Coordinates of C-alpha atoms in Angstrom, one line a residue:
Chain A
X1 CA 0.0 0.0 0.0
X2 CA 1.4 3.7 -0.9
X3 CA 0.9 6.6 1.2
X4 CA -0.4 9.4 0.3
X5 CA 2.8 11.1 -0.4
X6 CA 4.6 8.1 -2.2
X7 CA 0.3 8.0 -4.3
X8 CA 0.5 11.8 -5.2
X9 CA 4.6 10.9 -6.4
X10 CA 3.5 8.1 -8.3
X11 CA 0.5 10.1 -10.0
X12 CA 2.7 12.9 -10.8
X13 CA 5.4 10.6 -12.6
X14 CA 2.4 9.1 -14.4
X15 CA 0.8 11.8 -16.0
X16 CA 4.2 13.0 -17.7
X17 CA 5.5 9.4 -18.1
X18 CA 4.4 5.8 -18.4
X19 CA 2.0 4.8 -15.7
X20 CA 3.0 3.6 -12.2
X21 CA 1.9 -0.2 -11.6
X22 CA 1.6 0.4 -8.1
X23 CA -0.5 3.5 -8.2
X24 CA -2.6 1.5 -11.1
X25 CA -3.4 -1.7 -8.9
X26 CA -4.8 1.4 -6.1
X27 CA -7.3 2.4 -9.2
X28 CA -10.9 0.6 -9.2
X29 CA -11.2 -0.5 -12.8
X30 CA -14.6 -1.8 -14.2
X31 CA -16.4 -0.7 -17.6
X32 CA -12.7 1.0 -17.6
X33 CA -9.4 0.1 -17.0
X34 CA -6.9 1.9 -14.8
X35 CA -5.0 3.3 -17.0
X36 CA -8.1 4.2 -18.8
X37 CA -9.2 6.2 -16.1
X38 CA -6.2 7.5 -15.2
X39 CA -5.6 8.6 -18.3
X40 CA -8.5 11.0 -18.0
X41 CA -6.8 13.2 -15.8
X42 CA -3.5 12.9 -17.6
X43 CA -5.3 14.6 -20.6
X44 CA -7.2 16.7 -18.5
X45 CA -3.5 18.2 -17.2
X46 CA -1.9 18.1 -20.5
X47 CA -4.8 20.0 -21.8
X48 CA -4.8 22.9 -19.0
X49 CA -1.3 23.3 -19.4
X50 CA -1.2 23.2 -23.2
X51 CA -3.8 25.8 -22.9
X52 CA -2.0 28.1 -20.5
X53 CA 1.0 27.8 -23.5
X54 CA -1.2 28.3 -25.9
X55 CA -2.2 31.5 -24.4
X56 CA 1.6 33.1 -23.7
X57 CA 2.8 31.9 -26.6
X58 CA -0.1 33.3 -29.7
X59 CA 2.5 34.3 -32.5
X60 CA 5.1 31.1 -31.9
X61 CA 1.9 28.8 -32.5
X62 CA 0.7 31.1 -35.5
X63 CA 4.1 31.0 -36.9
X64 CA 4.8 27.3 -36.5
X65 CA 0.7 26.1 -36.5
X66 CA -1.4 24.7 -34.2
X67 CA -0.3 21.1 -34.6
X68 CA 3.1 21.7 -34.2
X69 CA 2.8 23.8 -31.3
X70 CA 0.5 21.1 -29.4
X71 CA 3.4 18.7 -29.8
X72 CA 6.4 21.1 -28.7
X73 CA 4.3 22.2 -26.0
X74 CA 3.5 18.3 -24.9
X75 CA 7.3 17.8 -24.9
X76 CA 8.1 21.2 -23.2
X77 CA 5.5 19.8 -20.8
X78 CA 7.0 16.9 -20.1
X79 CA 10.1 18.5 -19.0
X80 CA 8.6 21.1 -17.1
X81 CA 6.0 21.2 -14.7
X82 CA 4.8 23.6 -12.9
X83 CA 6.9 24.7 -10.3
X84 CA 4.0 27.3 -8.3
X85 CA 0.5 26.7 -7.6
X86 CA -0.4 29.4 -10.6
X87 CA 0.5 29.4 -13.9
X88 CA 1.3 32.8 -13.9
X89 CA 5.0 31.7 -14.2
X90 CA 4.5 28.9 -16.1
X91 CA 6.1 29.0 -19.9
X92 CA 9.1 31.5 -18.9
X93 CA 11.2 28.4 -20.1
X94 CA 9.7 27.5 -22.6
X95 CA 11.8 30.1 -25.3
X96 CA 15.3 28.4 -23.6
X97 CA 13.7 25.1 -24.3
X98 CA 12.4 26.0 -28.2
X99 CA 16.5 26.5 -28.3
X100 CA 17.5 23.3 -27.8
X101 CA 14.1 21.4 -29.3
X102 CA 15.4 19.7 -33.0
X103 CA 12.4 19.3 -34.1
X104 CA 12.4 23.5 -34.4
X105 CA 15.9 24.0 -35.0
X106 CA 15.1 25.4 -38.7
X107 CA 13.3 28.1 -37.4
X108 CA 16.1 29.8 -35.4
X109 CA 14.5 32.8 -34.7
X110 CA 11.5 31.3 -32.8
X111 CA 13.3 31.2 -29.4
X112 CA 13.4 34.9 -29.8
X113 CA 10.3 35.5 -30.7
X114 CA 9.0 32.9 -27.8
X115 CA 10.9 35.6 -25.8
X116 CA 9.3 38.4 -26.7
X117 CA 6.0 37.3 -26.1
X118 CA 7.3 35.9 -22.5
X119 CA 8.1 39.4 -21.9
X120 CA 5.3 41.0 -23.4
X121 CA 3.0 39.1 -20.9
X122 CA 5.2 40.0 -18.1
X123 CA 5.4 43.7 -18.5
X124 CA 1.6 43.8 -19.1
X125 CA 0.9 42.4 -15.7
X126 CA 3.4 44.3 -14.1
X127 CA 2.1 46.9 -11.2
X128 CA 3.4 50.6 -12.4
X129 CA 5.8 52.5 -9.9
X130 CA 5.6 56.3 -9.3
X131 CA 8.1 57.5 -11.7
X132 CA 10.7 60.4 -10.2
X133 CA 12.3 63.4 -12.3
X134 CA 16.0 63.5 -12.9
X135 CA 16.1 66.6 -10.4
X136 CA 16.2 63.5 -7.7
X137 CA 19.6 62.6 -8.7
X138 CA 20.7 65.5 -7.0
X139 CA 19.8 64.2 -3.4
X140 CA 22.3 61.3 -3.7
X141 CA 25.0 61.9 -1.1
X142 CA 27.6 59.3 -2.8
X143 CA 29.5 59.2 -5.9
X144 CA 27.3 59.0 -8.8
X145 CA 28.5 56.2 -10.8
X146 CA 28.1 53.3 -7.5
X147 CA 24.1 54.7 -8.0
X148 CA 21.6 52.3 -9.0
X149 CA 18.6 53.6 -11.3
X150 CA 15.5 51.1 -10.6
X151 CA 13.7 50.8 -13.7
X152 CA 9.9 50.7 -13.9
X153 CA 9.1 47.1 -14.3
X154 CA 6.3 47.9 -17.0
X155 CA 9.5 47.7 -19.4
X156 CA 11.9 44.9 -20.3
X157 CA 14.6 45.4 -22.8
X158 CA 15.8 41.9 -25.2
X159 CA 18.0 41.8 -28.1
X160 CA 17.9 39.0 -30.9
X161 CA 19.6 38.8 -34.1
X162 CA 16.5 38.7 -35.9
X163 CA 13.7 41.6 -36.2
X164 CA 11.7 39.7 -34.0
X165 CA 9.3 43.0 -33.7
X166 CA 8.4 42.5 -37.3
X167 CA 8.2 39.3 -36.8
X168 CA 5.8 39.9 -34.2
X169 CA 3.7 42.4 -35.5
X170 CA 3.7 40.1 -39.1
X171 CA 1.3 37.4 -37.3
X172 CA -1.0 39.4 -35.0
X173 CA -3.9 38.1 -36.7
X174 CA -4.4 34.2 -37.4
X175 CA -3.6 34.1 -41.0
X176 CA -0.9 36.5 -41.2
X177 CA 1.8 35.8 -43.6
X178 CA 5.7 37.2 -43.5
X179 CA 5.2 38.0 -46.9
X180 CA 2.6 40.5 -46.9
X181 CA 5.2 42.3 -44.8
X182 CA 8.5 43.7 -45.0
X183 CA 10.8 41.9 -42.8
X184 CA 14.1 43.5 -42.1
X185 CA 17.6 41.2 -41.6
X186 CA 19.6 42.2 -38.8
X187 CA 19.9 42.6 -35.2
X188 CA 17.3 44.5 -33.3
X189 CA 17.9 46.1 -29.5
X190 CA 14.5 46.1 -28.5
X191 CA 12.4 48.0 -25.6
X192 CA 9.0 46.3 -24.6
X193 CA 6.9 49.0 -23.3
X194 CA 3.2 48.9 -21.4
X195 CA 2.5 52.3 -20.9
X196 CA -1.0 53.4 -21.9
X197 CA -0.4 50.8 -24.8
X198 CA 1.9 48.5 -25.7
X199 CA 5.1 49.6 -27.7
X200 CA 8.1 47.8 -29.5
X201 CA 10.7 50.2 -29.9
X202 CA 14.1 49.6 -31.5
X203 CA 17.1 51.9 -29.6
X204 CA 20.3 52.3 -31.0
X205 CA 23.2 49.3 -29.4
X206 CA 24.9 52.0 -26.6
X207 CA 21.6 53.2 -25.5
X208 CA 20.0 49.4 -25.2
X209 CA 23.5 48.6 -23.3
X210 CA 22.6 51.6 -21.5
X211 CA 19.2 51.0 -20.3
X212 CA 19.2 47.5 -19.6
X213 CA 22.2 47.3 -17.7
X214 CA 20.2 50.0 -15.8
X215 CA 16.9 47.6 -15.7
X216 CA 19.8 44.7 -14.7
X217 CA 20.2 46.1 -11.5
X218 CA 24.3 47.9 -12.2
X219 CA 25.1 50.7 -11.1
X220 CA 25.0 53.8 -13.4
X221 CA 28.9 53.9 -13.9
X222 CA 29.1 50.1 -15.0
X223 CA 26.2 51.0 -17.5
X224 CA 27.8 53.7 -18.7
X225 CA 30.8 52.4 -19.2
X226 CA 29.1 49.3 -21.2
X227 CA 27.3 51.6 -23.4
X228 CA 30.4 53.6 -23.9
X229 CA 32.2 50.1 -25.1
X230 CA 29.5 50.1 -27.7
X231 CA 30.1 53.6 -28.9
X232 CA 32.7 56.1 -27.5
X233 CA 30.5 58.8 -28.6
X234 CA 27.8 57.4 -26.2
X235 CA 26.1 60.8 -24.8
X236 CA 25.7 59.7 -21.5
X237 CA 23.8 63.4 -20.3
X238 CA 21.5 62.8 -23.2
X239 CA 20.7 59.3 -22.3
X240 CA 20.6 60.0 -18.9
X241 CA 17.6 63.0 -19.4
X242 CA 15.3 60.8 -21.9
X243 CA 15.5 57.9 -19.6
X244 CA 14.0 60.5 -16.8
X245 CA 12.2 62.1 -19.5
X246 CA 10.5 58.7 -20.4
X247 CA 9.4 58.3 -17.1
X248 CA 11.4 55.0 -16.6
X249 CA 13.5 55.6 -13.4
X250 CA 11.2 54.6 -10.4
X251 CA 13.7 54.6 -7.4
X252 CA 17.5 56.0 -7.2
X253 CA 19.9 54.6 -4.5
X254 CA 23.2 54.6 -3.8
X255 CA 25.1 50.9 -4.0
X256 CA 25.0 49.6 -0.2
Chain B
X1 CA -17.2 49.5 -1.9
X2 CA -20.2 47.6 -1.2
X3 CA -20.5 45.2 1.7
X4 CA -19.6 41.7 1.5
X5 CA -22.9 40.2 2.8
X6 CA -23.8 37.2 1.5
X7 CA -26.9 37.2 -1.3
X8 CA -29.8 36.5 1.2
X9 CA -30.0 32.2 2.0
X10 CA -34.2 32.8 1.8
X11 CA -34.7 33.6 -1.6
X12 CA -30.7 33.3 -3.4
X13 CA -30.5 35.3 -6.4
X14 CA -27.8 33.4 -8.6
X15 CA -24.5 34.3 -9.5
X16 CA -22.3 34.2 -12.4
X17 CA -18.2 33.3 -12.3
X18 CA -16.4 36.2 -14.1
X19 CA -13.5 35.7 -16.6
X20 CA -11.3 38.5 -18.0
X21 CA -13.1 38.6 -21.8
X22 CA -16.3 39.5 -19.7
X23 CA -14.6 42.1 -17.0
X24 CA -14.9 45.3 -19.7
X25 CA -18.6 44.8 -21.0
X26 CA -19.5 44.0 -17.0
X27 CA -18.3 47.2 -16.3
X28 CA -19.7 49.1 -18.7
X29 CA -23.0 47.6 -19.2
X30 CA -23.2 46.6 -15.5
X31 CA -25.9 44.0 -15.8
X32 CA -28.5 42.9 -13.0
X33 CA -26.3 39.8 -11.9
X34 CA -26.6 39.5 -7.8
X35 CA -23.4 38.4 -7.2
X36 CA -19.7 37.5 -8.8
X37 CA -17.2 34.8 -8.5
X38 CA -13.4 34.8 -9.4
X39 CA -10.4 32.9 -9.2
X40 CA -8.1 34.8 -6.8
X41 CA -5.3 33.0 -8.6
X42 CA -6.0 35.1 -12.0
X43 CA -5.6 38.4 -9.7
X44 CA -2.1 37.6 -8.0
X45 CA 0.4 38.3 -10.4
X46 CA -1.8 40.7 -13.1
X47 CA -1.6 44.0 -11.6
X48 CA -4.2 44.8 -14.7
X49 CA -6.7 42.6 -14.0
X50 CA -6.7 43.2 -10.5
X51 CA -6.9 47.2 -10.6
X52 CA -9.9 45.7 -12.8
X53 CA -11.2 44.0 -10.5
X54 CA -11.4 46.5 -7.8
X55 CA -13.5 48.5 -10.0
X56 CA -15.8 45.4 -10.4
X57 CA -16.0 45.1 -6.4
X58 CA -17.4 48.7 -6.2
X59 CA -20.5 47.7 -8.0
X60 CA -20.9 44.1 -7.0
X61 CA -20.5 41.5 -3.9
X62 CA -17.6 38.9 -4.6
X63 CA -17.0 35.4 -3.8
X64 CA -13.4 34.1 -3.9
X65 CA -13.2 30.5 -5.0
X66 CA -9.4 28.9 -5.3
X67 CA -8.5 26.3 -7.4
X68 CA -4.4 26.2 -5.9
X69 CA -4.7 25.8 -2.3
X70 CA -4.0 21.6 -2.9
X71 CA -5.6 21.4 0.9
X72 CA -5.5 17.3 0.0
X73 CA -1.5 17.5 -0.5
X74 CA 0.9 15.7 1.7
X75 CA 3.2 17.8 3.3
X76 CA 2.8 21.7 4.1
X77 CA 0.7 23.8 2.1
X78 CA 1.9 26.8 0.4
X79 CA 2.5 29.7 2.3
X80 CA 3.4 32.2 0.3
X81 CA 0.7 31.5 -1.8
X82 CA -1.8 31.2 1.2
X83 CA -0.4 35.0 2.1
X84 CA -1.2 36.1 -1.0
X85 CA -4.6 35.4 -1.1
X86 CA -5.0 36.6 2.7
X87 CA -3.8 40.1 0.9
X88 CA -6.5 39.3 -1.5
X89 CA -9.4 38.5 0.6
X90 CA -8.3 41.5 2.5
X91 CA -8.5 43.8 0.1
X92 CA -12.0 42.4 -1.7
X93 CA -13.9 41.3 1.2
X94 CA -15.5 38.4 -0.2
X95 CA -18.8 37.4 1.5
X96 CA -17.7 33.3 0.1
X97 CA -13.9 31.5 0.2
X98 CA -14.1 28.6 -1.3
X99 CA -11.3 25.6 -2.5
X100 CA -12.0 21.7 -3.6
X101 CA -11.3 18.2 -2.4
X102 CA -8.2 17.7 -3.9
X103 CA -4.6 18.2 -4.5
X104 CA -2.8 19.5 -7.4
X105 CA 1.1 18.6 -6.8
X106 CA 3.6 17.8 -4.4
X107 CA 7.0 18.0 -3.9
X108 CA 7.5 21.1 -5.8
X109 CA 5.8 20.3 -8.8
X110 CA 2.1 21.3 -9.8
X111 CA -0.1 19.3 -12.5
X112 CA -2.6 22.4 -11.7
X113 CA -5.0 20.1 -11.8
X114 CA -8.1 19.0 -9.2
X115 CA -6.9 15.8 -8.5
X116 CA -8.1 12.6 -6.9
X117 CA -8.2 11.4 -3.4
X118 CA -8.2 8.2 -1.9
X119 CA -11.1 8.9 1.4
X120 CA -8.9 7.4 4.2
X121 CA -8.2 8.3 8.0
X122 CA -4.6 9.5 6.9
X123 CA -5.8 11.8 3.6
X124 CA -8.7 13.0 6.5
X125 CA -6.1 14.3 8.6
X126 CA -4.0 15.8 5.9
X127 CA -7.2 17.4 5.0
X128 CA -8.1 18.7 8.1
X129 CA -5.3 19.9 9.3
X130 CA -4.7 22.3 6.0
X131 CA -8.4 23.4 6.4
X132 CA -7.7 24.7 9.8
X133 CA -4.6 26.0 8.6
X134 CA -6.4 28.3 5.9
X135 CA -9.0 29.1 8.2
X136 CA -6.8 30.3 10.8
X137 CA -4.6 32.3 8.5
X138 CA -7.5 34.2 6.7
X139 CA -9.6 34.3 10.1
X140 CA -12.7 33.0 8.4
X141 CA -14.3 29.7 6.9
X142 CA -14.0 28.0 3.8
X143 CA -16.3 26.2 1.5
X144 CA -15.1 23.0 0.5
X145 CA -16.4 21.9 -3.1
X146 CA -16.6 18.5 -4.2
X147 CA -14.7 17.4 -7.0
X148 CA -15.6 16.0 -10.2
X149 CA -14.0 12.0 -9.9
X150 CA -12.8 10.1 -13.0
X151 CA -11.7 7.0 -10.5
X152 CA -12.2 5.5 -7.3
X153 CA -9.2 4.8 -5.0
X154 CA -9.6 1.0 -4.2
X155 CA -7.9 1.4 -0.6
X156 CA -11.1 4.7 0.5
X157 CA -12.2 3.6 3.5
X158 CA -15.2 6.0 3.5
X159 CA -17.7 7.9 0.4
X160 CA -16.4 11.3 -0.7
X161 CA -19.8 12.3 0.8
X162 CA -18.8 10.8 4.4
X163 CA -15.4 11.9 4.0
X164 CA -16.8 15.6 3.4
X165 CA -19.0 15.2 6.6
X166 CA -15.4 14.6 8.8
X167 CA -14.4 17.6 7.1
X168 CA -17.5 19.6 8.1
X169 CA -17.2 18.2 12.1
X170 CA -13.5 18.5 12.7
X171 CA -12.8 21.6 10.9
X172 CA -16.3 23.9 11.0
X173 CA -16.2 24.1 7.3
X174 CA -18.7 24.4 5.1
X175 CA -19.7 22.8 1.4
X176 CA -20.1 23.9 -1.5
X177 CA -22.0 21.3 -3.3
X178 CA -21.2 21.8 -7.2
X179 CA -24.4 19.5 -8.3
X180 CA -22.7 19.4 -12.0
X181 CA -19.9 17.5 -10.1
X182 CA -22.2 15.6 -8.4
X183 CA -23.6 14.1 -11.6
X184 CA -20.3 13.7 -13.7
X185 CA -19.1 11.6 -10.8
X186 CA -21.9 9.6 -10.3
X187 CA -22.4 9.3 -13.8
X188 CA -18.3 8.3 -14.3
X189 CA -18.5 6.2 -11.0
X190 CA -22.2 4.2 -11.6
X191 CA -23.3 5.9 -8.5
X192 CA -26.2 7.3 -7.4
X193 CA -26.4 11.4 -7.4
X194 CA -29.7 11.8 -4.9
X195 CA -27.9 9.5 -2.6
X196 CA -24.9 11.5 -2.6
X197 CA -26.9 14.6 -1.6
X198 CA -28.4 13.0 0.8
X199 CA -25.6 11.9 2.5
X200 CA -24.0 14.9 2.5
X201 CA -24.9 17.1 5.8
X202 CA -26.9 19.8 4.0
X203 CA -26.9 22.2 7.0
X204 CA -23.5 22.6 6.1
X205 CA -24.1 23.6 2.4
X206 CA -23.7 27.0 1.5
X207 CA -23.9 27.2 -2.0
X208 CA -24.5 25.3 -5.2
X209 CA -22.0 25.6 -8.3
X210 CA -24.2 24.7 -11.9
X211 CA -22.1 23.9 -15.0
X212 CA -21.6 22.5 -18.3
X213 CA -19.6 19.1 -19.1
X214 CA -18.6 17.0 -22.3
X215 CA -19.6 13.9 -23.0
X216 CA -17.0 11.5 -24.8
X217 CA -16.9 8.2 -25.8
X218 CA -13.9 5.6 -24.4
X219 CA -14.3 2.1 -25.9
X220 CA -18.0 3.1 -27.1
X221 CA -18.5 3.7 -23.2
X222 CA -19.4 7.3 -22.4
X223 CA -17.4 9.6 -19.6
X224 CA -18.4 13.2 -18.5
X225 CA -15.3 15.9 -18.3
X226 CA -16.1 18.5 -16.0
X227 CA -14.9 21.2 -18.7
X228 CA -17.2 24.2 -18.2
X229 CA -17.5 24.9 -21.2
X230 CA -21.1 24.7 -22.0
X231 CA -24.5 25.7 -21.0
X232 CA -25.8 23.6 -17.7
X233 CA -27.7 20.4 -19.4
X234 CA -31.6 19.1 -18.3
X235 CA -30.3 16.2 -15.7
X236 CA -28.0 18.9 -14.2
X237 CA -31.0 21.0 -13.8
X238 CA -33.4 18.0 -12.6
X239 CA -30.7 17.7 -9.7
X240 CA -30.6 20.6 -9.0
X241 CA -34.2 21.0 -8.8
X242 CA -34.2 18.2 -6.3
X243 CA -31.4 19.4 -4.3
X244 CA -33.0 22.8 -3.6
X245 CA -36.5 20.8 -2.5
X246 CA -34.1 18.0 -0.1
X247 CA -31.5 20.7 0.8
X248 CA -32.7 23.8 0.6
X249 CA -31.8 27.1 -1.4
X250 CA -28.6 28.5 -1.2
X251 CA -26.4 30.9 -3.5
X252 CA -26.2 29.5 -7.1
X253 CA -22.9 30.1 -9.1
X254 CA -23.2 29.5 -12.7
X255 CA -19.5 28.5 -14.0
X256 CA -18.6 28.8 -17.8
X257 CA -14.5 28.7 -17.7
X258 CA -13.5 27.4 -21.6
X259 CA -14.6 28.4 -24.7
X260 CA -16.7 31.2 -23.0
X261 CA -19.9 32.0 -24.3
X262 CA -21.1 36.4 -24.7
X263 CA -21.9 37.7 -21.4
X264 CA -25.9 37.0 -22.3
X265 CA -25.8 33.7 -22.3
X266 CA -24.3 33.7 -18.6
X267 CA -26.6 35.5 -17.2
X268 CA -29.5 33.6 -19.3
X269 CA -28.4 30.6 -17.3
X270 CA -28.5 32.6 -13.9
X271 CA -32.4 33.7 -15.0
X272 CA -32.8 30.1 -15.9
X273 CA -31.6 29.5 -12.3
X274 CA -33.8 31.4 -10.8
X275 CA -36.5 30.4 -12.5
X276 CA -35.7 26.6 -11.1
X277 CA -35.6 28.4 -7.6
X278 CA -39.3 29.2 -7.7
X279 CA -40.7 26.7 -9.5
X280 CA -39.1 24.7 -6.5
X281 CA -40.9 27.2 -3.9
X282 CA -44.0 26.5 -6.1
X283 CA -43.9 23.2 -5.7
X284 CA -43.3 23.1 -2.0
X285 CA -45.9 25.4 -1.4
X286 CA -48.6 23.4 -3.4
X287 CA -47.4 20.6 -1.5
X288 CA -47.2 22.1 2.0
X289 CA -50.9 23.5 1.1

């Protein structure tokens, strides 16, 4: 006989892998077998969680189609359970695990994309922060540079070397083909935005380095010095007065 | 914000559980719906839905029923997540807190699912004990639902319906008695739904859930899936018809949570609800007369 614990173990295992024999031979079976009955609620899970996916994830299953996607997402499944009682978490690996998955290897931009939609989700949700104006950086008693600029968390910032935006905004509408639109190659240092609305903006390399250094958590001379690695010409008053200006900095303190 | 009192137990005016596609049109058509039931869960970690939400509480009473609690679990529940709704009910004032018969993970990992006990001494005590854990953190009592059941642990000692009774008179819980549950189970189990109801101790009922399943065929037999996705079908009303004349009224939920229907059709099934209600009154009264 299992206890509960060593039950709920074996019915975990069993809805992600083959089915326990001990925890079977525990099931009443009649008009259905054990399994068949078990199986109910292994569908049932695969299901929900497929679901949650499916809903985090829109454009990778537009791009790749829905058949596809219900079989990546059964393997990501596999792999990964949830790990918290919501799923308000659950997918944030899924764009790691798209990287290593063969069976999407030809499409290598999809992790990226997989990304931006992971962060799109997350900066939606996010709670906005009372934003402060740059005359606050005068209060700090300490060297300047060992500062650390929070940024508001209704922002993320992600780079790819693909125009993942484009790709993005290419399949907002089941149906949507990459050829009805103009895709452009390249790199693309991207800002994901929920202000009033959602924005995609593409900043130059020093001013990404910049900003999500910043949004990283270093201090404002380490970002600064990044972004200056990235271009010598870097204007780091400029950049400092439209990060303010944008209403991005939320809370300034000094490094301890 | 309005109080949290409960819609009145003499004559319940039914509910409705509200999902995000319905929040906006709910808000800005602000329909005659008595009362409103979420998931705190969706409401956690969404700072948008839940500055939404407080602009839904200022207009109507809320119940609170959890789907992430695992009270059947081995081991220790959730704490952080138990704070969080505490911060929740706190904020919303909830006349109703409600979570299931079940467990959905262990051991760090969730199948976020409502799954399966077997009804023995040592899942009564887990049971039990995370009940008055909850109820002592949030300073209130809980509803416990009954689950929809695809199998039958051989090893259950006791019925589901015994086993919520233990509940009841160790804990001081009360039960929500999804009768859409109550017939998927029977129907999946060969049992008998009016027996189940009546073994259930319906002073302790405090509201009735009403929902849609699926039916689908295994081997040419047929199962029921407790998927919510449909409008509540004639036996489910029948039962509940003869649960309100055996048990009594109580606050009725209608639950749509997949493939969700417009906003109409909800509140069509909470008229149709109502209408059930006194037709039942009808009845007793020509038969009290």
């Amino acid at each position: 006989m299992l206890s509960l614990r060593e039950l709920q173990l074996a019915f975990c295992r069993s809805v992600v892998g083959p089915p326990s024999n001990e925890l079977l031979s525990l099931i009443d079976s009649d008009v259905f077998s054990a399994d068949e009955r078990l199986s109910i609620y292994r569908n049932n899970v695969l299901t929900r969680l497929s679901e949650t996916l499916k809903e985090a994830f829109p454009v990778v299953r537009r791009i790749v189609g829905p058949g596809f996607f219900d079989y990546t997402a059964h393997s990501f499944i596999e792999e990964h359970l949830p790990s918290e009682p919501c799923l308000s978490s659950y997918g944030k690996q899924f764009p790691q695990f798209l990287k290593s998955f063969p069976a999407a290897s030809e499409l290598s931009y999809l992790p990226d994309v997989a990304q931006l939609e992971w962060s799109i989700s997350q900066v939606v949700r996010a709670a906005p922060e009372d934003w402060l104006p740059i005359a606050r950086l005068g209060d700090l008693a300490g060297d300047p540079a060992t500062a650390r600029l929070r940024v508001t968390p209704c922002v993320q910032y992600l780079t790819s070397g693909f125009r993942i935006d484009q790709i993005w905004m290419a399949h907002q509408q089941e149906g949507d083909d990459l050829s009805r639109w103009h895709v452009d190659s390249g790199e693309a240092y991207l800002a994901v935005h929920a202000g009033e609305s959602l924005t995609l903006n593409i900043l130059p390399k020093a001013a990404w380095t910049f900003r999500s250094h910043l949004a990283d958590g270093h201090a404002l001379g380490t970002a600064t010095a990044m972004a200056l690695v990235v271009d010598p010409d870097f204007d780091i008053p400029a950049a400092l007065g439209s990060l303010f200006a944008e209403h991005l900095v939320t809370a300034i303190g000094d490094e301890n | 914000m309005l109080t949290n009192e409960a819609p009145g137990m003499c004559e319940p005016a039914p509910g409705v559980g509200l999902r995000a596609l319905h929040m906006e049109e709910l808000l800005a058509r602000r329909p005659d719906v008595s009362w409103l039931e979420v998931h705190p869960e969706n409401y956690m970690a969404d700072h948008r839905a839940f500055t939404r939400l407080l602009r839904v509480r200022e207009h109507y009473p809320l119940s609170f029923h959890g789907v992430a609690l695992s009270l059947g679990s081995d081991g220790e529940l959730d704490l952080g997540h138990l704070g969080r709704l505490g911060e929740l009910i706190d904020r919303f004032e909830p006349f109703s807190v409600s979570e299931h018969l079940s467990w959905s993970g262990t051991d760090g990992s969730h199948l976020n699912d409502l799954l399966p006990l077997p009804y023995t001494e040592e899942a009564l005590e887990v049971v039990v004990r995370h009940v008055d854990q909850v109820q002592s953190a949030i300073r209130r009592s809980i509803l416990i639902e009954n689950p929809s059941s695809y199998l039958r642990f051989k090893h259950s000692t006791i019925s589901e319906a015994e086993f919520l009774g233990a509940i009841v008179h160790r804990t001081g819980c009360g039960i929500l008695c999804d009768v859409n549950n109550v017939y998927v189970s029977a129907h999946n189990l060969g049992a008998d739904p009016e027996a189940y109801l009546k073994t259930l101790p319906g002073d302790a009922i405090r509201e009735f859930h009403l929902a849609g399943h699926s039916r689908n065929e295994v081997a040419g037999i047929s199962v029921l899936v407790d998927d919510h996705a449909s409008c509540v079908c004639g036996d489910v009303w029948d039962l509940y018809f003869h649960a309100l004349n055996t048990i009594g009224e109580r606050p009725t939920l209608i639950e749509w949570d997949a493939d969700l229907p417009p906003l109409d059709v909800l509140i069509g099934e909470a008229t149709k609800a109502r209408h059930i209600a006194q037709e039942g009154r009808d009845l007793r009264r020509v038969v009290a007369a």
